[in-house]
PDB file of C-alpha atoms in Angstrom:
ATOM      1  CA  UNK B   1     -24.681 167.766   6.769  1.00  0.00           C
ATOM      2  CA  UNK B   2     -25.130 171.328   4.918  1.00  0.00           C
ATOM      3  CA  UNK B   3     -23.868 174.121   7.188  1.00  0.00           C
ATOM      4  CA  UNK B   4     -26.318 177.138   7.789  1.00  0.00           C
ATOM      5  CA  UNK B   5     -24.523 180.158   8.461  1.00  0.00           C
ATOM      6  CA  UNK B   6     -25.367 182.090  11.868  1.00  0.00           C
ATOM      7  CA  UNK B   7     -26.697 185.351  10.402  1.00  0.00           C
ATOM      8  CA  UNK B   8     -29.384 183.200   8.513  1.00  0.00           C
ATOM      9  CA  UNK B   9     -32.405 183.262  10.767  1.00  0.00           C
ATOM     10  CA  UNK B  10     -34.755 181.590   9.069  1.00  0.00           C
ATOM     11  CA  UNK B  11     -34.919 178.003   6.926  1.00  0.00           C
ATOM     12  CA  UNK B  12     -36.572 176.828   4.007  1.00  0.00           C
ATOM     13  CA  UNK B  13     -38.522 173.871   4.391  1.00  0.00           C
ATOM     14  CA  UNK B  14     -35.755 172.221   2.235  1.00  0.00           C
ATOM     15  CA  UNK B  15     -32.923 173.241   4.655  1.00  0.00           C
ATOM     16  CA  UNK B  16     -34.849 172.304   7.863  1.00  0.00           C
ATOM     17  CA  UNK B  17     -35.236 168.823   6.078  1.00  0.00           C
ATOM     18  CA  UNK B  18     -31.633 168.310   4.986  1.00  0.00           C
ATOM     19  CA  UNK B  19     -30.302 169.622   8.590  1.00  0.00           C
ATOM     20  CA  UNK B  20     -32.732 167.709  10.653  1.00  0.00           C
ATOM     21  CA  UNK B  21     -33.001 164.514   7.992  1.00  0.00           C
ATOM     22  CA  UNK B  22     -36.686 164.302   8.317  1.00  0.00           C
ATOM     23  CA  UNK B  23     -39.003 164.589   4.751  1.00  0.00           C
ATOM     24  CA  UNK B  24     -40.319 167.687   3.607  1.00  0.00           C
ATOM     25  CA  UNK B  25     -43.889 165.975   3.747  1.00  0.00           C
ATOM     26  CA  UNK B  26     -42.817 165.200   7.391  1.00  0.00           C
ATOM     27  CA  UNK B  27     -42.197 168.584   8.342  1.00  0.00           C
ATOM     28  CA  UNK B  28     -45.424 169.185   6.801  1.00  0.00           C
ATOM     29  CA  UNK B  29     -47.314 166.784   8.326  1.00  0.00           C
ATOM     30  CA  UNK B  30     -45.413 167.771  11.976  1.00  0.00           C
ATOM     31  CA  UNK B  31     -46.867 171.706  11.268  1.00  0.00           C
ATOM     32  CA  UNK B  32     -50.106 170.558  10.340  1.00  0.00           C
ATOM     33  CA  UNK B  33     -50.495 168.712  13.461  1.00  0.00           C
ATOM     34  CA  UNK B  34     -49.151 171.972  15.687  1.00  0.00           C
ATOM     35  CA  UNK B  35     -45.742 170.524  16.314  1.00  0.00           C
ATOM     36  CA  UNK B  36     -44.113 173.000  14.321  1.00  0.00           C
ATOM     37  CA  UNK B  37     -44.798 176.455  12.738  1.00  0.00           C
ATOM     38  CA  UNK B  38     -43.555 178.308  10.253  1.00  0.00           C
ATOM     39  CA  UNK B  39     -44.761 181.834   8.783  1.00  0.00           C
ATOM     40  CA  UNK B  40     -45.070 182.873   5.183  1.00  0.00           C
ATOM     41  CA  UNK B  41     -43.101 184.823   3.213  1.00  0.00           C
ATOM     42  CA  UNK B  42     -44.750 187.574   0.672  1.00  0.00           C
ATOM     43  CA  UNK B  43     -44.402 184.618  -2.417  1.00  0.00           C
ATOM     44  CA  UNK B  44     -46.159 182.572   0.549  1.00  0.00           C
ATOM     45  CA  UNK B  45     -43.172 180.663   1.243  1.00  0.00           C
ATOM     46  CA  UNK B  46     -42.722 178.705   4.434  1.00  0.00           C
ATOM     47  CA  UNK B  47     -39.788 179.949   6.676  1.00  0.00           C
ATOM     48  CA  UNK B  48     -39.040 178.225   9.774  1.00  0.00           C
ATOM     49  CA  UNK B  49     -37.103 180.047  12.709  1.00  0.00           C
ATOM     50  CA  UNK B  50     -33.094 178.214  13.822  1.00  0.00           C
ATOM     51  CA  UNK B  51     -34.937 176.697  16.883  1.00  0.00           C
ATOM     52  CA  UNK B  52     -37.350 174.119  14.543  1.00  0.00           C
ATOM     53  CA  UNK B  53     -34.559 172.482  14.391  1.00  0.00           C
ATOM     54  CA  UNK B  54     -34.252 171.276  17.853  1.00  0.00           C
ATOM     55  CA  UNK B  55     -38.313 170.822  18.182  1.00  0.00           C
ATOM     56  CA  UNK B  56     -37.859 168.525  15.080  1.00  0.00           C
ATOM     57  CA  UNK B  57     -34.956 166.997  17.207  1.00  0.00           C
ATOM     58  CA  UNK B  58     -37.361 166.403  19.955  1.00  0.00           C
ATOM     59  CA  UNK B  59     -39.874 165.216  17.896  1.00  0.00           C
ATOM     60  CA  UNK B  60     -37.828 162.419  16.177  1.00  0.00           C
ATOM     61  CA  UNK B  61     -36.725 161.326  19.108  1.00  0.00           C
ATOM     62  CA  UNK B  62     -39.876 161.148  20.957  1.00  0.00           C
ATOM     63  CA  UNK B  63     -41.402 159.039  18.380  1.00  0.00           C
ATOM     64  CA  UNK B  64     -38.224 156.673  18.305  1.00  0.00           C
ATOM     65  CA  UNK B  65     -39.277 155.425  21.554  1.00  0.00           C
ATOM     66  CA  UNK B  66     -43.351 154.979  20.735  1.00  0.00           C
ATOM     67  CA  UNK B  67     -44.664 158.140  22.061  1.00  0.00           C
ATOM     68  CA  UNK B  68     -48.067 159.209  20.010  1.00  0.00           C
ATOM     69  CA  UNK B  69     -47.536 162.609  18.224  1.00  0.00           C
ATOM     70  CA  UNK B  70     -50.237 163.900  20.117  1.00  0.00           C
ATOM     71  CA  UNK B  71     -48.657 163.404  23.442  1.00  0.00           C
ATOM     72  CA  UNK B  72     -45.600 165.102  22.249  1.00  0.00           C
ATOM     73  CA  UNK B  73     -47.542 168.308  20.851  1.00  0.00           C
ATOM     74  CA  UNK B  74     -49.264 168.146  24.698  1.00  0.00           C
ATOM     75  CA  UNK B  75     -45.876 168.196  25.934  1.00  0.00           C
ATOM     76  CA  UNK B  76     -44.634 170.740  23.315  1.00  0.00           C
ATOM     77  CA  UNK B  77     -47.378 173.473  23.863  1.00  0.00           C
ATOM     78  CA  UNK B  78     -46.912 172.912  27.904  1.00  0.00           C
ATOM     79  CA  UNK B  79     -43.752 175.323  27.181  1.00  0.00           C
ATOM     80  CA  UNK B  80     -43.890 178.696  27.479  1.00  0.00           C
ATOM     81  CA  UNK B  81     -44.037 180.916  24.669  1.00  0.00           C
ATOM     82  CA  UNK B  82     -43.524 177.856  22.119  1.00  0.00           C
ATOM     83  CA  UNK B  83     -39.880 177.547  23.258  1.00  0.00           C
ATOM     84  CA  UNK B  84     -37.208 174.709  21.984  1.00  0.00           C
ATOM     85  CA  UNK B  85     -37.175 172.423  24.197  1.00  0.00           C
ATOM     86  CA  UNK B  86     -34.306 171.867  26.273  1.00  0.00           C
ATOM     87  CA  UNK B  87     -32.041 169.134  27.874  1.00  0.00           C
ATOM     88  CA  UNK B  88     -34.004 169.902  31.633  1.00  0.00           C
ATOM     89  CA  UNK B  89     -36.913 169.692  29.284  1.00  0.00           C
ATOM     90  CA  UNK B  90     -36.458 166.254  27.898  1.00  0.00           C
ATOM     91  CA  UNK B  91     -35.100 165.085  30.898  1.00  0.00           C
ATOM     92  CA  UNK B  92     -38.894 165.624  32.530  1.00  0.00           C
ATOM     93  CA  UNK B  93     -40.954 164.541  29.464  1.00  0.00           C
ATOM     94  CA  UNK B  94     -39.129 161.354  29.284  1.00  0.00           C
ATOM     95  CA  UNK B  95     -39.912 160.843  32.989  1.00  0.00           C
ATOM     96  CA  UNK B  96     -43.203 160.983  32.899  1.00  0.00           C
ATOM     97  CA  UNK B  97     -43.250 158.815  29.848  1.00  0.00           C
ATOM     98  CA  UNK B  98     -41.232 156.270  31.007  1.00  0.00           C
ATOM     99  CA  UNK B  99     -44.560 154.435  32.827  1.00  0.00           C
ATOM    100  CA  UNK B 100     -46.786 154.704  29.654  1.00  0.00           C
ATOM    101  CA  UNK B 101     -43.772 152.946  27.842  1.00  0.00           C
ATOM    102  CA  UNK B 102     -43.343 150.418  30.707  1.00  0.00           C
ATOM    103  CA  UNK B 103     -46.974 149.446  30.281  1.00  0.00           C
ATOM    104  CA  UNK B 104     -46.610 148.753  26.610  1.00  0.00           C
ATOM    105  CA  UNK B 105     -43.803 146.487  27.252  1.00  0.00           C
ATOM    106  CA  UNK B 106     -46.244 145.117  29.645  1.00  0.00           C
ATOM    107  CA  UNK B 107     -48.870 144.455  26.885  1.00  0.00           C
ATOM    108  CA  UNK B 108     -46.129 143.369  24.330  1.00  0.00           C
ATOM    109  CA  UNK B 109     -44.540 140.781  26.588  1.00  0.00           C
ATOM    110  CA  UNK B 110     -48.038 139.365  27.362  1.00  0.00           C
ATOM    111  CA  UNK B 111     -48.551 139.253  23.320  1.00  0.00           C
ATOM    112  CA  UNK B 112     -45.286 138.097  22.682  1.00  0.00           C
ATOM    113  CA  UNK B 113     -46.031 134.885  25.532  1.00  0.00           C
ATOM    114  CA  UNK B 114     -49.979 134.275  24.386  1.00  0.00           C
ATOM    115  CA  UNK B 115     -48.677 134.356  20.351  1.00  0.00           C
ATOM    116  CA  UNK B 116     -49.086 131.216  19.698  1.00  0.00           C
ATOM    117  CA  UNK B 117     -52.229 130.544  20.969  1.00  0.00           C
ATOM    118  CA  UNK B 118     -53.708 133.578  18.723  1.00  0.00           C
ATOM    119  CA  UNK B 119     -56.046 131.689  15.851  1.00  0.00           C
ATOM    120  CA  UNK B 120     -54.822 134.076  13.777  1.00  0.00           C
ATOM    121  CA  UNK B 121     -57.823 134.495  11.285  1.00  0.00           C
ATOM    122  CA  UNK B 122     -59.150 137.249  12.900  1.00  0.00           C
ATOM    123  CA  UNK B 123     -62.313 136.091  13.518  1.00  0.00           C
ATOM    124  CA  UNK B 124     -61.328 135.837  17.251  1.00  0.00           C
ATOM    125  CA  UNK B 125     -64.562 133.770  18.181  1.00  0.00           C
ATOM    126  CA  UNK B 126     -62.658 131.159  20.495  1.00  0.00           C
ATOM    127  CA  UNK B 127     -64.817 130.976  23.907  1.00  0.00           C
ATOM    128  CA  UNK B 128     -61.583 132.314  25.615  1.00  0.00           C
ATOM    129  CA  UNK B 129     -58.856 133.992  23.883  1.00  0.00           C
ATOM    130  CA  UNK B 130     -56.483 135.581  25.563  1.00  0.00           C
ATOM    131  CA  UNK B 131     -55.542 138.125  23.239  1.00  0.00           C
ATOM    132  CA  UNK B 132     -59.020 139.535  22.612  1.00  0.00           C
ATOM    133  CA  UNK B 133     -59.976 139.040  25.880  1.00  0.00           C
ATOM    134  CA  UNK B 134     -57.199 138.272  28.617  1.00  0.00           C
ATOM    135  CA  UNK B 135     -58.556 136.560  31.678  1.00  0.00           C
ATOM    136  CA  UNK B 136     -61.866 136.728  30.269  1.00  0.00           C
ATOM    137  CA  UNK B 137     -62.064 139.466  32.055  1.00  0.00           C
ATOM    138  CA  UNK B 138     -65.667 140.241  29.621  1.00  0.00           C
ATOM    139  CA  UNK B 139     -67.067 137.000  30.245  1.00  0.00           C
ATOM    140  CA  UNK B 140     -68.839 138.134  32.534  1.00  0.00           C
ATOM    141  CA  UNK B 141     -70.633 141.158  30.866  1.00  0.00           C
ATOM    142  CA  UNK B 142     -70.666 140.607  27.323  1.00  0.00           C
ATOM    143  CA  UNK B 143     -70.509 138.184  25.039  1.00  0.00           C
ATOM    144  CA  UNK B 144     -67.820 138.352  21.700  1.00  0.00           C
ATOM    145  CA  UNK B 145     -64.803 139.802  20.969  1.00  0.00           C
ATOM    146  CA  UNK B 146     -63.452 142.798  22.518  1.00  0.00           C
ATOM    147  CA  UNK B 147     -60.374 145.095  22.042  1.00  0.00           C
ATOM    148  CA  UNK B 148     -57.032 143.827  23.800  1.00  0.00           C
ATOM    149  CA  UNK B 149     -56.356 146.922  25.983  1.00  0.00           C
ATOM    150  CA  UNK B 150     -59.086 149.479  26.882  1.00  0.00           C
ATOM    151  CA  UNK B 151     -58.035 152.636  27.180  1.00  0.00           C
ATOM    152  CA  UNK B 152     -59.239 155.513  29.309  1.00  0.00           C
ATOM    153  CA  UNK B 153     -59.981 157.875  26.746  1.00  0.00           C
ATOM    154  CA  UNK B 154     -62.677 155.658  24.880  1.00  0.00           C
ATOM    155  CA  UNK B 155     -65.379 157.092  23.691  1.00  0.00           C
ATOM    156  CA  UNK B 156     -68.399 155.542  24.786  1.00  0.00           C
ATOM    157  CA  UNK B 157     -71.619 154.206  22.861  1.00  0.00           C
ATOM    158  CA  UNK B 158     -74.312 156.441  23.940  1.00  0.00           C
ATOM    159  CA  UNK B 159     -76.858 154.747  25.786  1.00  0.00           C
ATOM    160  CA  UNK B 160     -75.119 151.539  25.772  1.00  0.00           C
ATOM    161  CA  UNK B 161     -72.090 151.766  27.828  1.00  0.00           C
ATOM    162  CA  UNK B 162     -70.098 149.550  25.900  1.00  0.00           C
ATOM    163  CA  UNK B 163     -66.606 150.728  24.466  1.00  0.00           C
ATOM    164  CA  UNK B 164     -66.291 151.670  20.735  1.00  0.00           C
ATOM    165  CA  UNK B 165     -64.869 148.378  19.219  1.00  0.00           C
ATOM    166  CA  UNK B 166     -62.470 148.378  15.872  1.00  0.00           C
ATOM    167  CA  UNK B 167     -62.527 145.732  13.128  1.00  0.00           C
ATOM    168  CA  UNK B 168     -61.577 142.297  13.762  1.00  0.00           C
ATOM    169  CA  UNK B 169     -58.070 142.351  12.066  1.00  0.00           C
ATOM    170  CA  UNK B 170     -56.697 145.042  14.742  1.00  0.00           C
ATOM    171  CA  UNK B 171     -58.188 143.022  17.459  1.00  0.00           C
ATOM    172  CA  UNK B 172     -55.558 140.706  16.885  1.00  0.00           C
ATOM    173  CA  UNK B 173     -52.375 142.700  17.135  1.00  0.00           C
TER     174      UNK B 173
END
């Protein structure tokens, strides 16, 4: 791993991406979503300060173990002043992640058990499937398909009251 020396303050976007291993369109992507920052230089160069290293870090990491970038830039602007994140730091994020993670292992072991008696095509228009629609739990309202796992945040269908439903094919995952 290239060595930066200590009076160097500031990194290219190619040195944050060869000391942190992530892609220079990664790093871009991870500033345009407010996970990062860097400033511009006169030539309107990006230069990132030492410490975008360690937000990188925490960045990587937090998506290693399935948390949605935009839980982790929640979590990253909940710091004060924009500060790296530290071990204390981590140590409480990952806390209060760890029951939105057990929940998907929830959902995927449920998958995992009903797999085989997915149809498959995507259509999903079985009377009961338990994929679409475990415990036919919208039997009872509605009639057709409906997403596996509603979540909180839907947005609604004005007037209707119905959540927003996606295309067939990611119904089935």
């Amino acid at each position: 791993m290239p060595q930066i020396p200590e009076k160097i303050h500031e990194l290219t976007v190619g040195q944050l991406a060869a000391r942190s291993g992530a892609a220079v369109s990664a790093l871009h992507f991870y500033e345009s979503k407010g996970l990062i920052s860097s400033r511009r230089t006169t030539g309107n160069q990006r230069r990132y300060s030492r410490d975008a290293l360690r937000r990188v870090a925490f960045v990587r990491a937090a998506q290693r173990v399935g948390i949605p970038l935009a839980t982790i830039r929640e979590a990253l602007s909940e710091l004060p002043e924009e500060r790296t994140p530290t071990r204390e730091d981590w140590a409480r994020l990952s806390e209060s992640w760890r029951s939105e993670l057990d929940e998907r292992i929830r959902q995927l072991n449920r998958l995992r058990d009903h797999l085989t008696d997915c149809i498959g095509c995507g259509c999903l228009s079985l009377d009961t499937c338990v994929l679409s629609n475990p415990d036919d739990v919208f039997g009872e309202r509605l009639t057709g398909s409906r997403l596996l796992v509603e979540r909180a945040g839907n947005r609604q269908r004005k007037g209707r009251g119905e959540p927003e439903r996606q295309g067939a094919a990611d119904e089935c995952r």
